[in-house]
CSV table of C-alpha atoms in Angstrom, one decimal:
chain,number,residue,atom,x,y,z
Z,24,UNK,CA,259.4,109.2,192.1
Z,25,UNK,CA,258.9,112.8,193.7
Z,26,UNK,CA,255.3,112.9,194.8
Z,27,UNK,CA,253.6,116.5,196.0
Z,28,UNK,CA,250.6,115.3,198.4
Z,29,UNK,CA,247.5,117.5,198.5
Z,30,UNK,CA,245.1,116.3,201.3
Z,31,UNK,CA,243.1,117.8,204.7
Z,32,UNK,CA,241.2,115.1,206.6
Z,33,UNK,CA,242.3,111.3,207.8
Z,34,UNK,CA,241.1,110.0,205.0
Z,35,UNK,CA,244.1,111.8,203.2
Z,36,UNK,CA,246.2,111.1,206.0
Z,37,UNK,CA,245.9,107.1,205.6
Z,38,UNK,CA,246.9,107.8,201.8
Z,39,UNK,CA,249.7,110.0,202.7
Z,40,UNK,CA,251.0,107.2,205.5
Z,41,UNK,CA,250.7,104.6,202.6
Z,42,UNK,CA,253.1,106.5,200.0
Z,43,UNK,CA,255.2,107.0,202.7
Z,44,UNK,CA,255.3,103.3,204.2
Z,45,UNK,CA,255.9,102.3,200.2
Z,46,UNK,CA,259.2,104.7,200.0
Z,47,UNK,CA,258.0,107.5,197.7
Z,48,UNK,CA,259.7,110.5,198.1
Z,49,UNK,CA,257.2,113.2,199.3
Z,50,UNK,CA,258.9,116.8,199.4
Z,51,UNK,CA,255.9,118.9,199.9
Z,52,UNK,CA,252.4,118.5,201.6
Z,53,UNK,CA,249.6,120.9,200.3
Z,54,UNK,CA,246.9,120.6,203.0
Z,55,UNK,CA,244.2,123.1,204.1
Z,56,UNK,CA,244.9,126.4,206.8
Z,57,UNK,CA,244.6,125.5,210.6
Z,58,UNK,CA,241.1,125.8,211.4
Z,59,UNK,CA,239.3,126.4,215.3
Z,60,UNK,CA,238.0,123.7,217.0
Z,61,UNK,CA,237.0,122.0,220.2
Z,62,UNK,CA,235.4,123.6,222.7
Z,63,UNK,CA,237.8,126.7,223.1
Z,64,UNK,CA,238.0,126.7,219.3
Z,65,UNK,CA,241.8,126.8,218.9
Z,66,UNK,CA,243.0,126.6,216.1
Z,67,UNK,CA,244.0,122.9,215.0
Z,68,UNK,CA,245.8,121.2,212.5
Z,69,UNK,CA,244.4,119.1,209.9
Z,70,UNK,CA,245.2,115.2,210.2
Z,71,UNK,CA,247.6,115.5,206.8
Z,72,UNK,CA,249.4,118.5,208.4
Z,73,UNK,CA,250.1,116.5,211.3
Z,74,UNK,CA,251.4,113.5,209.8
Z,75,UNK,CA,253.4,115.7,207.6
Z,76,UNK,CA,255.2,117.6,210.4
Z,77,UNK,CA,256.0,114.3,212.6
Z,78,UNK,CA,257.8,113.1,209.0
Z,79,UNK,CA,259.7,116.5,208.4
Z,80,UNK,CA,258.0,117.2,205.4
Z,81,UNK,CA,257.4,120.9,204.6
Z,82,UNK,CA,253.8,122.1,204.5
Z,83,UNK,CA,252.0,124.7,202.7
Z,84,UNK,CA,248.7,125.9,203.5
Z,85,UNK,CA,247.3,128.2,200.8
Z,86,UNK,CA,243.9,129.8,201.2
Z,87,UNK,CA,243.2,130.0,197.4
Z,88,UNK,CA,245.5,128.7,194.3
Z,89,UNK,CA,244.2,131.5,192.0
Z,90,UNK,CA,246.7,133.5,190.5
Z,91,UNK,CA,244.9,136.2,189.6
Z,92,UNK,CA,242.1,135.7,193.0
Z,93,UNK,CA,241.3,136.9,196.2
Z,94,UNK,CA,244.3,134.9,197.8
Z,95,UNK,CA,247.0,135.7,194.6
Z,96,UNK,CA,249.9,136.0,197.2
Z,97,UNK,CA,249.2,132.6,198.7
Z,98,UNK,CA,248.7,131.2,195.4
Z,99,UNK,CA,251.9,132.7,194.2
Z,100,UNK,CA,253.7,131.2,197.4
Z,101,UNK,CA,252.1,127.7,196.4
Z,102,UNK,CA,253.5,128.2,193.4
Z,103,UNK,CA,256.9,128.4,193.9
Z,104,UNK,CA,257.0,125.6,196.7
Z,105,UNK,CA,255.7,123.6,193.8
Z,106,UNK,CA,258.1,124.7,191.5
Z,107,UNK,CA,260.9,123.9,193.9
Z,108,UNK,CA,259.5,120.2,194.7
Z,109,UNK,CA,260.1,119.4,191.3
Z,110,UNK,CA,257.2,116.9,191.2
Z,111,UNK,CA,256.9,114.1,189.4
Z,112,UNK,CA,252.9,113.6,189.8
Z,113,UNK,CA,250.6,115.4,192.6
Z,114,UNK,CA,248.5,113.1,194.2
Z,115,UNK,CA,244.9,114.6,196.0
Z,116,UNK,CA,243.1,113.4,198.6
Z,117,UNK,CA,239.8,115.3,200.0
Z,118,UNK,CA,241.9,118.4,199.4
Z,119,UNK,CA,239.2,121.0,199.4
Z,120,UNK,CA,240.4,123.7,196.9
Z,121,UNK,CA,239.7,123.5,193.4
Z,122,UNK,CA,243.3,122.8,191.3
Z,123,UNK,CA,243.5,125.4,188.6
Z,124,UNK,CA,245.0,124.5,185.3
Z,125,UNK,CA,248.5,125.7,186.1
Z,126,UNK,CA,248.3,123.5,188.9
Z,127,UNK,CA,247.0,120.5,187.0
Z,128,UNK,CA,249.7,120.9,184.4
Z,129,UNK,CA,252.6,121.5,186.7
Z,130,UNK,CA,253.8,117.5,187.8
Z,131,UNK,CA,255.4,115.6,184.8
Z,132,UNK,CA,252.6,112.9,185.4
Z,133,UNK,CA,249.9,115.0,186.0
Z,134,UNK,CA,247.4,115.0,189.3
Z,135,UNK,CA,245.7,111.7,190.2
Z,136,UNK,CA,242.9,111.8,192.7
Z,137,UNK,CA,241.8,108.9,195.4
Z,138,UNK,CA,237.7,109.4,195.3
Z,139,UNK,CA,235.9,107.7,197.3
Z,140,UNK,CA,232.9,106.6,195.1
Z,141,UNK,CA,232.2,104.5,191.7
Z,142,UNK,CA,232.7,106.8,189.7
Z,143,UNK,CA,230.7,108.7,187.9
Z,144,UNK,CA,228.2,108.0,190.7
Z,145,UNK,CA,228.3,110.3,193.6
Z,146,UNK,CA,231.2,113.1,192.3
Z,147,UNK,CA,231.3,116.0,194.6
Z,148,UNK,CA,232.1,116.6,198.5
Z,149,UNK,CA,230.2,113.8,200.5
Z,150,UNK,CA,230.6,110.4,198.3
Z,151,UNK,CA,230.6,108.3,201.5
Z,152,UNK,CA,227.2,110.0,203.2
Z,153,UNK,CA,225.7,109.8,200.4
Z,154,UNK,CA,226.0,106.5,199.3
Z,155,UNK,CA,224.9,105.3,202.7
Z,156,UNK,CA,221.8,108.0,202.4
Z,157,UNK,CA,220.4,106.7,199.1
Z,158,UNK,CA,221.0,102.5,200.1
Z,159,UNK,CA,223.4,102.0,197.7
Z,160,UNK,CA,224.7,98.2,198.0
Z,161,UNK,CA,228.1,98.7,197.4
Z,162,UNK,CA,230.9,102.1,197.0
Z,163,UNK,CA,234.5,102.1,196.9
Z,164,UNK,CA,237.3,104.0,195.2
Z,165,UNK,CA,238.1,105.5,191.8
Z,166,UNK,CA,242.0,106.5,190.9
Z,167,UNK,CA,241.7,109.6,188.5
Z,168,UNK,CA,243.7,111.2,186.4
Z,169,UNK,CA,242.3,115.0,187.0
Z,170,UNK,CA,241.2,117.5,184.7
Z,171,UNK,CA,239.5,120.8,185.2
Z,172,UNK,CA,235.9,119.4,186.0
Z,173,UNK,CA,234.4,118.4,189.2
Z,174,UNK,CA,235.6,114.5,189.6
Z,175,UNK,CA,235.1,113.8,185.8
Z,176,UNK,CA,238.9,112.9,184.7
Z,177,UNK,CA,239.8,109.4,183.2
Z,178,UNK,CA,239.6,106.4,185.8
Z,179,UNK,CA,243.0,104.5,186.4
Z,180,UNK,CA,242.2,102.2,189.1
Z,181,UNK,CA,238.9,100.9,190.9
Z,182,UNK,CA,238.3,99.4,194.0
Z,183,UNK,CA,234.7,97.5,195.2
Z,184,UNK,CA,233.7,97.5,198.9
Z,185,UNK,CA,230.2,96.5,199.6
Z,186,UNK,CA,228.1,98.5,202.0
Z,187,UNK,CA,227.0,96.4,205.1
Z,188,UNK,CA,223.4,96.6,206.8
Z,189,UNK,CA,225.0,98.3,210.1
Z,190,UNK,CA,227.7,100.5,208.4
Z,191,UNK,CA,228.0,104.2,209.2
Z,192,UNK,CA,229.7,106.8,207.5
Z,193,UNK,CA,232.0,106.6,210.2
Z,194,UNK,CA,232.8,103.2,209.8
Z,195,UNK,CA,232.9,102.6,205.6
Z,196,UNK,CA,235.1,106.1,205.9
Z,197,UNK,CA,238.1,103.8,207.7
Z,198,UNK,CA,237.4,100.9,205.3
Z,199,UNK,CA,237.9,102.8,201.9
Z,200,UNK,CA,240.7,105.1,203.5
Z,201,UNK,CA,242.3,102.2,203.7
Z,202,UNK,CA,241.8,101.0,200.4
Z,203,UNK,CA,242.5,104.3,198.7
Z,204,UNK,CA,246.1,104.3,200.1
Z,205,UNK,CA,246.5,100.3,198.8
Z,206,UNK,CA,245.5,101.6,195.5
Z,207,UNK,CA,247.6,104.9,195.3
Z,208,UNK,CA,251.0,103.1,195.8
Z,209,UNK,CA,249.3,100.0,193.4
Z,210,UNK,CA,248.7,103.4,190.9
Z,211,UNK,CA,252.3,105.0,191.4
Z,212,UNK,CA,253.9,101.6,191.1
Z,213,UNK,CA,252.5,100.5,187.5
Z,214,UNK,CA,254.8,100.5,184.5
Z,215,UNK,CA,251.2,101.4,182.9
Z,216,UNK,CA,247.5,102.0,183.6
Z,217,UNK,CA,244.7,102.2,180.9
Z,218,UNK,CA,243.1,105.1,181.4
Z,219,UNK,CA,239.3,104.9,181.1
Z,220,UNK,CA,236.5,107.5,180.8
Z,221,UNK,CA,234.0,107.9,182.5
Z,222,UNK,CA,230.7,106.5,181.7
Z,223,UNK,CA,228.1,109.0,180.0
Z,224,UNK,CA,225.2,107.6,182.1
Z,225,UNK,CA,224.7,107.2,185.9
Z,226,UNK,CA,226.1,110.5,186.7
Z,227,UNK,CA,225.0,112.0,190.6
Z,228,UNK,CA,226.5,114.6,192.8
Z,229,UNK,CA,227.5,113.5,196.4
Z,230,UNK,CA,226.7,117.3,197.6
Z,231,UNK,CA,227.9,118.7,200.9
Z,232,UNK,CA,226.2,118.0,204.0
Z,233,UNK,CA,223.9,120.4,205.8
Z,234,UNK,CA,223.5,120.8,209.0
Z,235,UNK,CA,219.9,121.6,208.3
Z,236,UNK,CA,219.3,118.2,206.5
Z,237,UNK,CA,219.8,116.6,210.3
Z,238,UNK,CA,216.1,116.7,211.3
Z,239,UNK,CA,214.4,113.6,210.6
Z,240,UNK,CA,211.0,113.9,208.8
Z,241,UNK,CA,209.3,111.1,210.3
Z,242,UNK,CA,206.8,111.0,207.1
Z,243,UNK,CA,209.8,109.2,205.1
Z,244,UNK,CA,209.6,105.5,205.3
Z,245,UNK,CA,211.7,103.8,207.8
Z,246,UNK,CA,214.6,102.2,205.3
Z,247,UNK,CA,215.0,105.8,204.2
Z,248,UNK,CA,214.9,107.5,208.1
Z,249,UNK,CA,217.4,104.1,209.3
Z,250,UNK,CA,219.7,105.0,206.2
Z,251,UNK,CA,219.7,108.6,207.0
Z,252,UNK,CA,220.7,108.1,210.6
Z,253,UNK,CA,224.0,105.7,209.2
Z,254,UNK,CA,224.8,108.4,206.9
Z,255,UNK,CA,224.8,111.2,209.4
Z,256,UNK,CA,227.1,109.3,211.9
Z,257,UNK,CA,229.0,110.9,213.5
Z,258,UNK,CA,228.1,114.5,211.7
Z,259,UNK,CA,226.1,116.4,211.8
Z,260,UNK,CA,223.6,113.5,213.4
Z,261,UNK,CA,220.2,113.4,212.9
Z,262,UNK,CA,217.3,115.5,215.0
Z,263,UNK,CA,214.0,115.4,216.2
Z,264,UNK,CA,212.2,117.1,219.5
Z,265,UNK,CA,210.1,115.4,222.1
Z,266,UNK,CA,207.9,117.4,224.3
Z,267,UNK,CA,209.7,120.6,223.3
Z,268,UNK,CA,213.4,118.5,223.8
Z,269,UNK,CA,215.8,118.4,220.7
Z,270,UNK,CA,216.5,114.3,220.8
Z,271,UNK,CA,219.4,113.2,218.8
Z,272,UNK,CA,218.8,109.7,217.5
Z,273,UNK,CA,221.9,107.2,216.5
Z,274,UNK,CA,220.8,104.2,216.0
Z,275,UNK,CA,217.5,102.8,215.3
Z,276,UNK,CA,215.9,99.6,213.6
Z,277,UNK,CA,213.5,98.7,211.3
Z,278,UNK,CA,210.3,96.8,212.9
Z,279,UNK,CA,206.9,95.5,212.1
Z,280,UNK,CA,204.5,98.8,212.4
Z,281,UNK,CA,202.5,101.5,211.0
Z,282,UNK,CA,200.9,104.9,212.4
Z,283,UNK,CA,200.9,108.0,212.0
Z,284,UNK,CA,204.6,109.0,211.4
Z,285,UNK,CA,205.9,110.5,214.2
Z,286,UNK,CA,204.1,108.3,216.8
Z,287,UNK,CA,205.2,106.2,219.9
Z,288,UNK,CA,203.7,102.7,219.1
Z,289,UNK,CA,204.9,101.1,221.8
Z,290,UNK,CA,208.3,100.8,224.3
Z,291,UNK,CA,210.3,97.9,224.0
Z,292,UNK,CA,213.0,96.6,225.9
Z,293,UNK,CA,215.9,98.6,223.3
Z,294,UNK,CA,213.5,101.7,222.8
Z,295,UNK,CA,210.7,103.2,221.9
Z,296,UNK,CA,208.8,102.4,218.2
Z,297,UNK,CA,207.9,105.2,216.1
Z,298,UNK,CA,205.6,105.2,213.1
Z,299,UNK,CA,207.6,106.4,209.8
Z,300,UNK,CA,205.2,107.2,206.5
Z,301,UNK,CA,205.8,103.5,206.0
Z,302,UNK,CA,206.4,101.1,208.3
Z,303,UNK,CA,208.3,101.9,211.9
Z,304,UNK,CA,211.9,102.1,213.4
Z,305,UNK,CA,212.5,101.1,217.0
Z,306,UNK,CA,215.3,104.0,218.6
Z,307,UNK,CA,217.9,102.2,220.0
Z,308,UNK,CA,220.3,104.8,220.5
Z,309,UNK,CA,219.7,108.3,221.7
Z,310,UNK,CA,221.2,111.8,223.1
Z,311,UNK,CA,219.5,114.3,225.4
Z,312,UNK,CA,220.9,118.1,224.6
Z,313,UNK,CA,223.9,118.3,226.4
Z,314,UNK,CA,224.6,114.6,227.5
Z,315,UNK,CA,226.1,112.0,225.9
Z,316,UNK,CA,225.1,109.1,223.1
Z,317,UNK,CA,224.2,106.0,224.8
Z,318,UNK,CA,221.2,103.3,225.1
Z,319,UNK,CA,218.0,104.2,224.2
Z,320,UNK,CA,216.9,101.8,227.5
Z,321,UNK,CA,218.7,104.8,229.8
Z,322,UNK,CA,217.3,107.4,228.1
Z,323,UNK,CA,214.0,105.6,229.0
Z,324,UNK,CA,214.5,105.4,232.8
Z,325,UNK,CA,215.7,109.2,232.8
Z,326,UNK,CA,212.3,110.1,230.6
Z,327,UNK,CA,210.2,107.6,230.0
Z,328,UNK,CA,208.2,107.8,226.9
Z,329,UNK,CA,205.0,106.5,226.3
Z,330,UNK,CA,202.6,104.9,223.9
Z,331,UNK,CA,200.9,107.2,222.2
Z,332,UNK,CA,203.2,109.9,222.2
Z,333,UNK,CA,204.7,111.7,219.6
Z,334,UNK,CA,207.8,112.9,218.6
Z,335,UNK,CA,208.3,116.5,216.5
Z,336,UNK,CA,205.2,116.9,218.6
C-alpha cells in the first residue's frame, strides 16, 4: 500500500514513525513550510519534515493547496507530486491546511485523519487543551474518513484514554500520539472497517489557543483556574502579576479556602494560597519574567509573599 503522509508537529511525527515501523510504503510527505524559531528565530523544520528527510522520503511544503488561490503555483506543485506518488490513501495528521476536494478525491482510498478527540466532541485545532480546560474525564482518538467539513467525516476507528488528575497537555499529547499511530497501521491493515457517522448531538469546537486567554482570572473557581493551568502547559502558560511583576504559574493545587479571589490566604510550605471565586489553589510551581520554571518554595525565598496580599493587584 502506497501511503502520502500529511502531518507538521510530533504528534504527526509519532504516526508517520508508526507507518513506517509497520512497512508501508510512504513516497511523499506533505508537511507545513519551515517556520523561525528559537531565540535567533531561524528558520526550523517541522518534526514530520525531519523524520521524513532522515528516511529519504521527498517532502513538499505547499503554502496553500488552492488551485485557483493566493498560493496556485504551490498548489499546482503539490499537485503533481501527488499525482506522481500514485497514492493509495493520504493519511493526515495535525496537518494545518484545509484539503480541498481535488485533494480529498485524489488517493484510491480516500484521506483518513488521526484526531485526537471523541469525536464529534472537540473538532477543530486544540482537541487536547481543550479537553483538559473544560474537565473532561476521558479523550482519545477518532480515525476518519475525511470529507470537506471541519472534522465531521465518517469514524473508522476509536481509541479511549482517560484523563488523569495531574495530566497536562504536554503529557496526554505523548499518550494519544502514541495511540493514534497504533491505530493508523490497525486502520491501514483491515480487510474492512465500518464506517460510522458521527453523532448529531454533543458537537463542540476545540478552537485555537490564544495567547491572550493565558491570564488567569482569579474570580473563576479553583477546579476551573487548576484545569486551565494543565491545559496551558507548556503553551502559552498561564499569567497573572504580583506587585506590578507578570508571574507565570505551572502548577498549583486545590485546597480548603475562600476570599476574595485574588488574595494571599496564607504561605505554606509548597506556596502561597490564593482565594479563587470559589474555593482556593495553593501555587506550587512558578516563573519570574525572565527566569526559569521551578518550586514555588524558591520563588518564596527570592520574594517572599505575604498574607494578605494580592495578586493581579
Amino acid at each position: 500500500m502506497r501511503v502520502v503522509f500529511a502531518g507538521t508537529p510530533e504528534f504527526a511525527a509519532v504516526a508517520l514513525d508508526a507507518l513506517l515501523a509497520a512497512g508501508f510504503t510512504v513516497p511523499l510527505v506533505l508537511t507545513q513550510p519551515d517556520r523561525p524559531a528559537g531565540r535567533g528565530m531561524k528558520l526550523q523544520a517541522s518534526a514530520v519534515k525531519q523524520r521524513a528527510v532522515d528516511a529519504g522520503i521527498p517532502v513538499a511544503q505547499p503554502q496553500g493547496l488552492k488551485l485557483d488561490g493566493k498560493y496556485a503555483t504551490d498548489a499546482a506543485a503539490a499537485r503533481e507530486a501527488l499525482l506522481a506518488a500514485d497514492a493509495d490513501v493520504m493519511v493526515v495528521a495535525a496537518y494545518g491546511l484545509i484539503l480541498p476536494q481535488w485533494v480529498l478525491d485524489l488517493p484510491r482510498r480516500g484521506c483518513l485523519n488521526i484526531h485526537a478527540s471523541l469525536l464529534p466532541r472537540w473538532r477543530g485545532a486544540a482537541p487536547i487543551h481543550r479537553a483538559i480546560e473544560a474537565g473532561d474525564a476521558e479523550t482519545g482518538i477518532t480515525i476518519m474518513q475525511m470529507d470537506a467539513g471541519l472534522d465531521t467525516g465518517d469514524m473508522l476507528l476509536v481509541g479511549r484514554e482517560a484523563i488523569r488528575a495531574d495530566d497536562t497537555t504536554a503529557v496526554l499529547h505523548d499518550r494519544l500520539a502514541a495511540m493514534g499511530g497504533t491505530l493508523i497501521v490497525q486502520a491501514l491493515q483491515a480487510a474492512s472497517l465500518t464506517r460510522t457517522p458521527q453523532p448529531a448531538e454533543g458537537i463542540t469546537y476545540a478552537h485555537k489557543i490564544e495567547k491572550a486567554e493565558s491570564r488567569i482570572d482569579w474570580a473563576q473557581t479553583s477546579l476551573e483556574i487548576e484545569c486551565r493551568l494543565r491545559a496551558f502547559d507548556p503553551f502559552p502558560g498561564c499569567v497573572t502579576e504580583f506587585d506590578g511583576e507578570a508571574i507565570k504559574v505551572w502548577r498549583a493545587q486545590i485546597v480548603a479556602g475562600q476570599g476574595e479571589p485574588g488574595l494571599v490566604l496564607g504561605r505554606g510550605a509548597d506556596g502561597p494560597i490564593v482565594a479563587c471565586g470559589q474555593g482556593a489553589l495553593q501555587l506550587t510551581e512558578l516563573q519570574r519574567a525572565g527566569g526559569k520554571r521551578g518550586p514555588a518554595a524558591a520563588f518564596l525565598q527570592a520574594r517572599p509573599i505575604q498574607v494578605g496580599e494580592r495578586f493581579d493587584a
